Structures are given as structure tokens and as C-alpha cells.
Amino acid sequence: MDKPKLFSRDGAAYTAVAEAQIAELWSILSWPEDPLPVLDVGCGPGDVTKKVIVPRLPPGTKLVACDISPEMLEYCRQHNALPGTITYEPFDVMDPHVERSTVWKYAPYGKVFAVMLMHWVPDNRRVVQNMHKLLAPSGEAVFTIIANMPLFAAYEEMVKDPRWTQYMERDLYKFISPYQHCEDPVSVFCQLLKSEGFQVLRCDVRPQKFAFPSELQRRDALKSVSAFLNRIPEEQKEEFMEDWIQHMEKLGGLTKDAGPAGETKFYMHYNSMVAVGKKL
Ligand SMILES: C[S@@+](CC[C@H](N)C(=O)[O-])C[C@H]1O[C@@H](n2cnc3c(N)ncnc32)[C@H](O)[C@@H]1O
């Protein structure tokens, strides 16, 4: 993901879902009198960091937000700065030497948030291990994850199309949730958390949808998360987008309806897994 402007501009739909999910999870979290710093991993453009997480923190709590993408971090610093509270740092959550990373110097953390991150990272075990190292004893890790989504199923169909195979086949599964074909993602993720030293405080999967005010905004939001679009030659990009959208519609991933006031809403559907683990 390297399109922070697009992701942020059309990200109101993402931020709204994050707001609702984090609001619901917040009551599970415990805050000691002197809260330790909080880490937001894979912060993207920083909208969820600044607008959803920071306003809920106990006064005086510091937050370190990090991302692998320099473009995202640059956008965060320009648009979502909050000096004295948020520090933005580059960090690869897969770093095998987390003790030498930029975020280690602020550890241990009281909480680590991974909002819409884990489906971007094929090796979830490594992420959970790194989070465990970064947390203080009894620290809590919060996850929101795309368990499965027609968007990914569409990629699996499109890779068989000779027009797209060469751009998609080499690393298709890097861009598909590791839980896409899991019969029981909750059991798998709970097992992962427990085996890496967490007590599971919550883990469930529910249908979820992003709502956009226009078809164009939904299309732009799709563009901002498309792993393959950058590789498609300029003259075929529109054709790729059309084909992707058609596949998703056929798979039931994109719908629309008239809202209560008669305004049409455009949806993108997925199954969302949310989890909270406490470091033992
Ligand atoms: C879907 S965005 C979510 C952004 C933000 N948390 C939100 O909810 O709006 C996922 C972010 O994870 C970042 N990311 C992907 N792989 C990563 C890694 N290995 N280490 C750190 N960040 C990563 C991407 O650059 C992207 O900004």
C-alpha cells in the first residue's frame, strides 16, 4: 500500500468501521494508573491513530505509530501530526531483530494495536511474537483483521485470466488474507495467540461492510488497496479495475442500496475478525 492520499480521502468508510470496532473493544482493555506507551502497528495514513485511538487514551499517554511504508509515514507527519503525543517511526512488523528496531527504544508498551494489518502479513506468527516482545507483562494486543473477502476471491479468479496472470501469479498469496480459506479462523487465531503466550480476552468473526457515498469513492478506495494495479500497464489499468469490480459483484462483495433518506450507499463486504490478547 503506497497511496496514502487515496486511502485517507476515501478512508472515511474504513475509519467508521474502525471507530465502531475499537469503541466496542475498549471496555475489555485495562488501564493502570500510570499507563505505558501505546504502539499502533501498520498505522497507514494515521487517521485511525489520531482520530480513533488517541482520543480514547488516558491523559498523558504517549503513542508510537509505525508503518513499513515511507509514503504512509510522510503523509502521517504532514496530516496527522500531534507533537508531544504521537511519534511516527518506520518499522517492519516482521523484523526478525525487533530488539534493534526503531520502536524498541520506547518499549515496553502497555497496548499494541494492529488495525487492519494482519491480512497484509502472511506470517502472522512472527507478528504475534514481535508484539509479545514489545508488550509489558499483562500488556494487551488488539487486532482487527479481514478474515475473508470476495475482493481476495476475485484475485484468485483473475490470476487464471491470461491478461493478468503475469502480474499476479508470482506472489498472489502475499496479498490474500491468510484466513481466506480457513473453515474456523477464530480457532486458528486463538490457537496462535495462546501458543505465543497470550490469554485470549476476545476473538470473533462477524460480517462487516464499508459504506461509501458514491460508486466513484468506492472505486478509488479499491484502487488505494489494490496490490496489483501498480504493475498493470497504464493502458490496461481501467480494464483491470472493471474486471476486478465485475468479479467482486458476481461474488457478492459489492452491493448498493437506498439509505433511509433515499440516498444510495455503495458497500464493500467482508468478514471481520476482532481479537484482544493479554500477555501472560
Ligand atoms: C489497510 S492499512 C491499515 C492502516 C490503518 N491501521 C487503518 O486502519 O487505517 C495496512 C497498513 O499496514 C502496513 N503494513 C503492511 N505490512 C507491514 C509490515 N510488515 N510492517 C508494518 N506495516 C505494514 C501498510 O503499509 C498499510 O499502511
Short mmCIF file of C-alpha atoms and ligand atoms in Angstrom, two decimals:
data_model
loop_
_atom_site.label_atom_id
_atom_site.label_comp_id
_atom_site.label_asym_id
_atom_site.label_seq_id
_atom_site.Cartn_x
_atom_site.Cartn_y
_atom_site.Cartn_z
CA MET A 1 0.00 0.00 0.00
CA ASP A 2 1.60 3.22 -1.11
CA LYS A 3 -1.33 5.53 -1.87
CA PRO A 4 -1.90 7.33 1.43
CA LYS A 5 -3.82 10.24 -0.13
CA LEU A 6 -6.32 7.97 -1.85
CA PHE A 7 -6.57 5.65 1.16
CA SER A 8 -7.13 8.56 3.52
CA ARG A 9 -9.50 10.53 1.27
CA ASP A 10 -11.80 7.58 0.75
CA GLY A 11 -10.92 6.12 4.12
CA ALA A 12 -13.90 7.61 5.98
CA ALA A 13 -15.58 4.23 5.39
CA TYR A 14 -12.61 2.39 6.93
CA THR A 15 -12.31 4.85 9.81
CA ALA A 16 -16.03 4.49 10.60
CA VAL A 17 -15.71 0.71 10.94
CA ALA A 18 -12.51 1.05 13.00
CA GLU A 19 -14.27 3.57 15.26
CA ALA A 20 -17.18 1.19 15.92
CA GLN A 21 -14.94 -1.84 16.47
CA ILE A 22 -12.45 -0.10 18.75
CA ALA A 23 -15.24 1.55 20.74
CA GLU A 24 -16.67 -1.91 21.39
CA LEU A 25 -13.30 -3.44 22.31
CA TRP A 26 -12.26 -0.57 24.57
CA SER A 27 -14.23 -1.81 27.58
CA ILE A 28 -12.19 -5.03 27.57
CA LEU A 29 -8.91 -3.15 27.98
CA SER A 30 -7.49 -2.23 31.37
CA TRP A 31 -5.53 0.93 32.07
CA PRO A 32 -3.18 1.07 35.04
CA GLU A 33 -2.73 4.39 36.88
CA ASP A 34 0.48 5.26 35.03
CA PRO A 35 -0.22 3.95 31.53
CA LEU A 36 2.75 2.79 29.50
CA PRO A 37 3.14 3.97 25.89
CA VAL A 38 0.83 2.56 23.24
CA LEU A 39 2.02 1.21 19.88
CA ASP A 40 -0.06 1.36 16.68
CA VAL A 41 1.46 -1.04 14.15
CA GLY A 42 0.70 -0.54 10.43
CA CYS A 43 -0.79 2.90 11.10
CA GLY A 44 -1.31 3.68 7.38
CA PRO A 45 -2.22 7.35 6.83
CA GLY A 46 -2.67 7.86 10.58
CA ASP A 47 -6.39 8.71 10.54
CA VAL A 48 -7.38 5.83 12.84
CA THR A 49 -4.37 6.56 15.05
CA LYS A 50 -5.20 10.21 15.60
CA LYS A 51 -9.00 10.21 15.33
CA VAL A 52 -9.94 6.86 16.88
CA ILE A 53 -7.20 5.65 19.23
CA VAL A 54 -5.64 8.83 20.65
CA PRO A 55 -8.91 10.48 21.80
CA ARG A 56 -9.66 7.42 23.98
CA LEU A 57 -6.26 7.23 25.70
CA PRO A 58 -5.89 8.22 29.35
CA PRO A 59 -4.48 11.77 29.55
CA GLY A 60 -0.73 11.95 29.11
CA THR A 61 -0.39 8.57 27.35
CA LYS A 62 2.22 8.59 24.58
CA LEU A 63 1.57 6.75 21.33
CA VAL A 64 4.14 5.44 18.86
CA ALA A 65 2.67 4.82 15.40
CA CYS A 66 4.65 2.90 12.82
CA ASP A 67 4.40 1.58 9.29
CA ILE A 68 6.63 -0.14 6.75
CA SER A 69 5.69 2.38 4.05
CA PRO A 70 7.70 5.64 3.88
CA GLU A 71 4.87 7.21 1.84
CA MET A 72 2.37 6.46 4.61
CA LEU A 73 4.69 7.88 7.29
CA GLU A 74 5.30 11.05 5.28
CA TYR A 75 1.53 11.51 4.93
CA CYS A 76 1.06 10.90 8.69
CA ARG A 77 3.63 13.54 9.57
CA GLN A 78 2.03 16.09 7.25
CA HIS A 79 -1.64 15.42 8.01
CA ASN A 80 -1.91 13.63 11.35
CA ALA A 81 0.86 15.07 13.47
CA LEU A 82 0.22 15.51 17.20
CA PRO A 83 3.51 16.67 18.73
CA GLY A 84 4.05 15.57 22.31
CA THR A 85 1.59 12.67 21.94
CA ILE A 86 2.23 10.78 18.67
CA THR A 87 5.67 9.78 17.40
CA TYR A 88 5.78 8.29 13.90
CA GLU A 89 8.50 5.71 13.21
CA PRO A 90 9.38 3.35 10.34
CA PHE A 91 9.01 -0.28 11.35
CA ASP A 92 8.56 -3.64 9.66
CA VAL A 93 6.43 -5.74 11.97
CA MET A 94 8.15 -8.83 10.50
CA ASP A 95 11.57 -7.58 11.68
CA PRO A 96 13.47 -10.65 12.95
CA HIS A 97 15.53 -8.36 15.23
CA VAL A 98 12.80 -6.33 16.89
CA GLU A 99 15.18 -5.51 19.77
CA ARG A 100 17.20 -3.41 17.30
CA SER A 101 14.21 -1.67 15.71
CA THR A 102 13.16 1.99 15.92
CA VAL A 103 10.14 1.19 18.10
CA TRP A 104 12.07 -0.87 20.66
CA LYS A 105 13.51 2.26 22.30
CA TYR A 106 10.03 3.21 23.61
CA ALA A 107 9.19 -0.34 24.84
CA PRO A 108 7.72 -1.88 26.88
CA TYR A 109 4.25 -0.92 25.66
CA GLY A 110 1.01 -1.25 27.60
CA LYS A 111 -1.03 -1.85 24.43
CA VAL A 112 -0.29 -2.73 20.83
CA PHE A 113 -2.92 -2.06 18.17
CA ALA A 114 -2.89 -3.81 14.79
CA VAL A 115 -5.88 -2.34 12.98
CA MET A 116 -6.49 -3.96 9.57
CA LEU A 117 -2.89 -5.14 9.42
CA MET A 118 -2.70 -8.91 9.85
CA HIS A 119 -4.28 -9.79 6.48
CA TRP A 120 -1.41 -7.89 4.82
CA VAL A 121 1.21 -10.00 6.55
CA PRO A 122 1.39 -13.67 5.53
CA ASP A 123 3.43 -14.75 8.58
CA ASN A 124 1.04 -13.86 11.40
CA ARG A 125 3.07 -15.90 13.90
CA ARG A 126 6.08 -13.61 13.52
CA VAL A 127 3.87 -10.54 14.10
CA VAL A 128 2.35 -12.04 17.24
CA GLN A 129 5.82 -12.97 18.53
CA ASN A 130 7.10 -9.43 17.94
CA MET A 131 4.06 -7.92 19.65
CA HIS A 132 4.63 -10.20 22.61
CA LYS A 133 8.24 -8.98 22.88
CA LEU A 134 7.19 -5.33 22.65
CA LEU A 135 4.50 -5.58 25.35
CA ALA A 136 4.98 -5.30 29.09
CA PRO A 137 3.70 -8.21 31.22
CA SER A 138 -0.14 -8.05 31.24
CA GLY A 139 0.01 -5.73 28.22
CA GLU A 140 -2.78 -6.14 25.69
CA ALA A 141 -2.78 -6.60 21.93
CA VAL A 142 -5.78 -5.53 19.83
CA PHE A 143 -6.39 -6.90 16.33
CA THR A 144 -8.93 -6.16 13.62
CA ILE A 145 -8.43 -8.46 10.64
CA ILE A 146 -10.10 -9.24 7.32
CA ALA A 147 -10.77 -12.96 7.78
CA ASN A 148 -12.06 -13.38 4.25
CA MET A 149 -13.42 -11.21 1.49
CA PRO A 150 -14.78 -11.51 -2.05
CA LEU A 151 -12.09 -9.00 -3.04
CA PHE A 152 -9.47 -11.72 -2.41
CA ALA A 153 -11.59 -14.43 -4.06
CA ALA A 154 -11.74 -12.17 -7.13
CA TYR A 155 -7.90 -12.10 -7.24
CA GLU A 156 -7.92 -15.90 -7.18
CA GLU A 157 -10.21 -15.96 -10.21
CA MET A 158 -8.37 -13.21 -12.08
CA VAL A 159 -4.96 -14.84 -11.80
CA LYS A 160 -6.23 -17.53 -14.20
CA ASP A 161 -7.02 -14.88 -16.84
CA PRO A 162 -4.13 -14.69 -19.36
CA ARG A 163 -4.44 -10.88 -19.36
CA TRP A 164 -3.45 -10.73 -15.68
CA THR A 165 -1.55 -13.94 -14.85
CA GLN A 166 1.93 -12.47 -15.37
CA TYR A 167 1.21 -9.61 -12.94
CA MET A 168 -0.39 -11.71 -10.21
CA GLU A 169 0.87 -15.26 -10.08
CA ARG A 170 4.33 -14.76 -8.54
CA ASP A 171 3.11 -13.53 -5.17
CA LEU A 172 -0.68 -13.76 -5.24
CA TYR A 173 -0.96 -15.14 -1.71
CA LYS A 174 1.10 -12.30 -0.27
CA PHE A 175 -1.98 -10.15 -0.90
CA ILE A 176 -4.70 -12.52 0.30
CA SER A 177 -5.68 -12.91 3.93
CA PRO A 178 -4.02 -15.99 5.47
CA TYR A 179 -7.51 -16.84 6.81
CA GLN A 180 -9.28 -16.63 3.42
CA HIS A 181 -9.78 -20.39 3.19
CA CYS A 182 -9.93 -21.15 6.90
CA GLU A 183 -13.04 -23.04 7.99
CA ASP A 184 -12.66 -21.71 11.51
CA PRO A 185 -10.43 -18.62 11.61
CA VAL A 186 -11.33 -17.93 15.25
CA SER A 187 -9.90 -21.27 16.42
CA VAL A 188 -6.79 -20.81 14.31
CA PHE A 189 -6.11 -17.28 15.56
CA CYS A 190 -6.91 -18.13 19.20
CA GLN A 191 -4.55 -21.07 18.98
CA LEU A 192 -1.83 -18.82 17.56
CA LEU A 193 -2.27 -16.25 20.35
CA LYS A 194 -2.23 -18.91 23.08
CA SER A 195 0.81 -20.70 21.68
CA GLU A 196 2.75 -17.41 21.69
CA GLY A 197 1.98 -16.56 25.31
CA PHE A 198 -1.31 -14.64 25.22
CA GLN A 199 -4.53 -15.15 27.11
CA VAL A 200 -7.40 -14.58 24.67
CA LEU A 201 -9.83 -11.99 26.05
CA ARG A 202 -11.95 -11.84 22.90
CA CYS A 203 -11.93 -13.31 19.43
CA ASP A 204 -14.84 -13.50 16.98
CA VAL A 205 -15.76 -13.16 13.34
CA ARG A 206 -18.70 -11.15 12.03
CA PRO A 207 -19.95 -9.93 8.65
CA GLN A 208 -18.89 -6.33 8.13
CA LYS A 209 -19.16 -3.75 5.37
CA PHE A 210 -17.60 -0.47 4.34
CA ALA A 211 -20.17 2.08 3.17
CA PHE A 212 -19.32 4.71 0.54
CA PRO A 213 -21.43 7.68 -0.58
CA SER A 214 -20.65 7.14 -4.28
CA GLU A 215 -19.56 4.44 -6.66
CA LEU A 216 -16.54 6.56 -7.59
CA GLN A 217 -15.38 6.75 -3.98
CA ARG A 218 -15.72 3.00 -3.60
CA ARG A 219 -13.72 2.54 -6.80
CA ASP A 220 -10.99 4.90 -5.57
CA ALA A 221 -10.92 3.11 -2.23
CA LEU A 222 -10.39 -0.15 -4.11
CA LYS A 223 -7.58 1.46 -6.09
CA SER A 224 -5.87 2.52 -2.87
CA VAL A 225 -5.68 -1.07 -1.60
CA SER A 226 -5.01 -2.86 -4.87
CA ALA A 227 -1.75 -4.73 -4.63
CA PHE A 228 -1.55 -5.37 -8.36
CA LEU A 229 -2.68 -2.15 -10.00
CA ASN A 230 0.82 -0.61 -9.91
CA ARG A 231 2.11 -3.48 -12.04
CA ILE A 232 -0.54 -3.26 -14.73
CA PRO A 233 0.46 -1.18 -17.77
CA GLU A 234 -1.18 2.24 -17.80
CA GLU A 235 -3.35 1.47 -20.84
CA GLN A 236 -4.81 -1.66 -19.14
CA LYS A 237 -5.41 -0.25 -15.64
CA GLU A 238 -9.04 0.68 -16.30
CA GLU A 239 -9.71 -2.74 -17.85
CA PHE A 240 -8.19 -4.40 -14.76
CA MET A 241 -10.37 -2.30 -12.43
CA GLU A 242 -13.52 -3.11 -14.45
CA ASP A 243 -12.73 -6.81 -14.41
CA TRP A 244 -11.94 -6.79 -10.68
CA ILE A 245 -15.19 -5.00 -9.90
CA GLN A 246 -17.20 -7.40 -12.07
CA HIS A 247 -15.67 -10.40 -10.28
CA MET A 248 -16.42 -8.88 -6.88
CA GLU A 249 -20.01 -8.08 -7.84
CA LYS A 250 -20.54 -11.63 -9.05
CA LEU A 251 -19.13 -12.94 -5.76
CA GLY A 252 -21.47 -10.73 -3.72
CA GLY A 253 -18.67 -8.46 -2.46
CA LEU A 254 -20.11 -5.20 -3.79
CA THR A 255 -23.72 -4.12 -3.31
CA LYS A 256 -25.72 -0.92 -3.11
CA ASP A 257 -29.00 0.15 -1.57
CA ALA A 258 -31.04 3.25 -0.88
CA GLY A 259 -30.49 4.61 2.62
CA PRO A 260 -33.33 5.87 4.86
CA ALA A 261 -33.17 9.33 3.33
CA GLY A 262 -33.23 7.90 -0.19
CA GLU A 263 -29.51 8.42 -0.81
CA THR A 264 -27.79 5.42 -2.42
CA LYS A 265 -24.99 3.78 -0.44
CA PHE A 266 -22.31 1.64 -2.02
CA TYR A 267 -20.98 -1.25 0.06
CA MET A 268 -17.91 -3.46 0.14
CA HIS A 269 -18.47 -6.64 2.16
CA TYR A 270 -16.10 -8.83 4.17
CA ASN A 271 -15.91 -10.98 7.29
CA SER A 272 -14.10 -9.25 10.07
CA MET A 273 -12.20 -10.96 12.88
CA VAL A 274 -11.51 -8.92 16.01
CA ALA A 275 -9.37 -10.14 18.87
CA VAL A 276 -7.81 -8.98 22.12
CA GLY A 277 -4.96 -10.89 23.74
CA LYS A 278 -3.29 -10.28 27.12
CA LYS A 279 0.40 -11.08 27.53
CA LEU A 280 0.87 -13.76 30.18
C1 LIG B 1 -5.08 -1.46 5.49
S1 LIG B 1 -3.78 -0.43 6.07
C2 LIG B 1 -4.40 -0.06 7.68
C3 LIG B 1 -3.95 1.26 8.15
C4 LIG B 1 -4.53 1.71 9.49
N1 LIG B 1 -4.19 0.84 10.58
C5 LIG B 1 -6.02 1.91 9.38
O1 LIG B 1 -6.76 1.12 9.98
O2 LIG B 1 -6.45 2.84 8.67
C6 LIG B 1 -2.45 -1.55 6.42
C7 LIG B 1 -1.11 -0.86 6.69
O3 LIG B 1 -0.17 -1.85 7.10
C8 LIG B 1 1.09 -1.51 6.57
N2 LIG B 1 1.95 -2.70 6.56
C9 LIG B 1 1.90 -3.75 5.72
N3 LIG B 1 2.86 -4.64 6.00
C10 LIG B 1 3.55 -4.15 7.09
C11 LIG B 1 4.66 -4.58 7.83
N4 LIG B 1 5.29 -5.74 7.53
N5 LIG B 1 5.11 -3.82 8.84
C12 LIG B 1 4.48 -2.64 9.14
N6 LIG B 1 3.42 -2.16 8.46
C13 LIG B 1 2.95 -2.90 7.43
C14 LIG B 1 0.78 -0.95 5.18
O4 LIG B 1 1.82 -0.14 4.70
C15 LIG B 1 -0.51 -0.18 5.44
O5 LIG B 1 -0.25 1.16 5.73
#
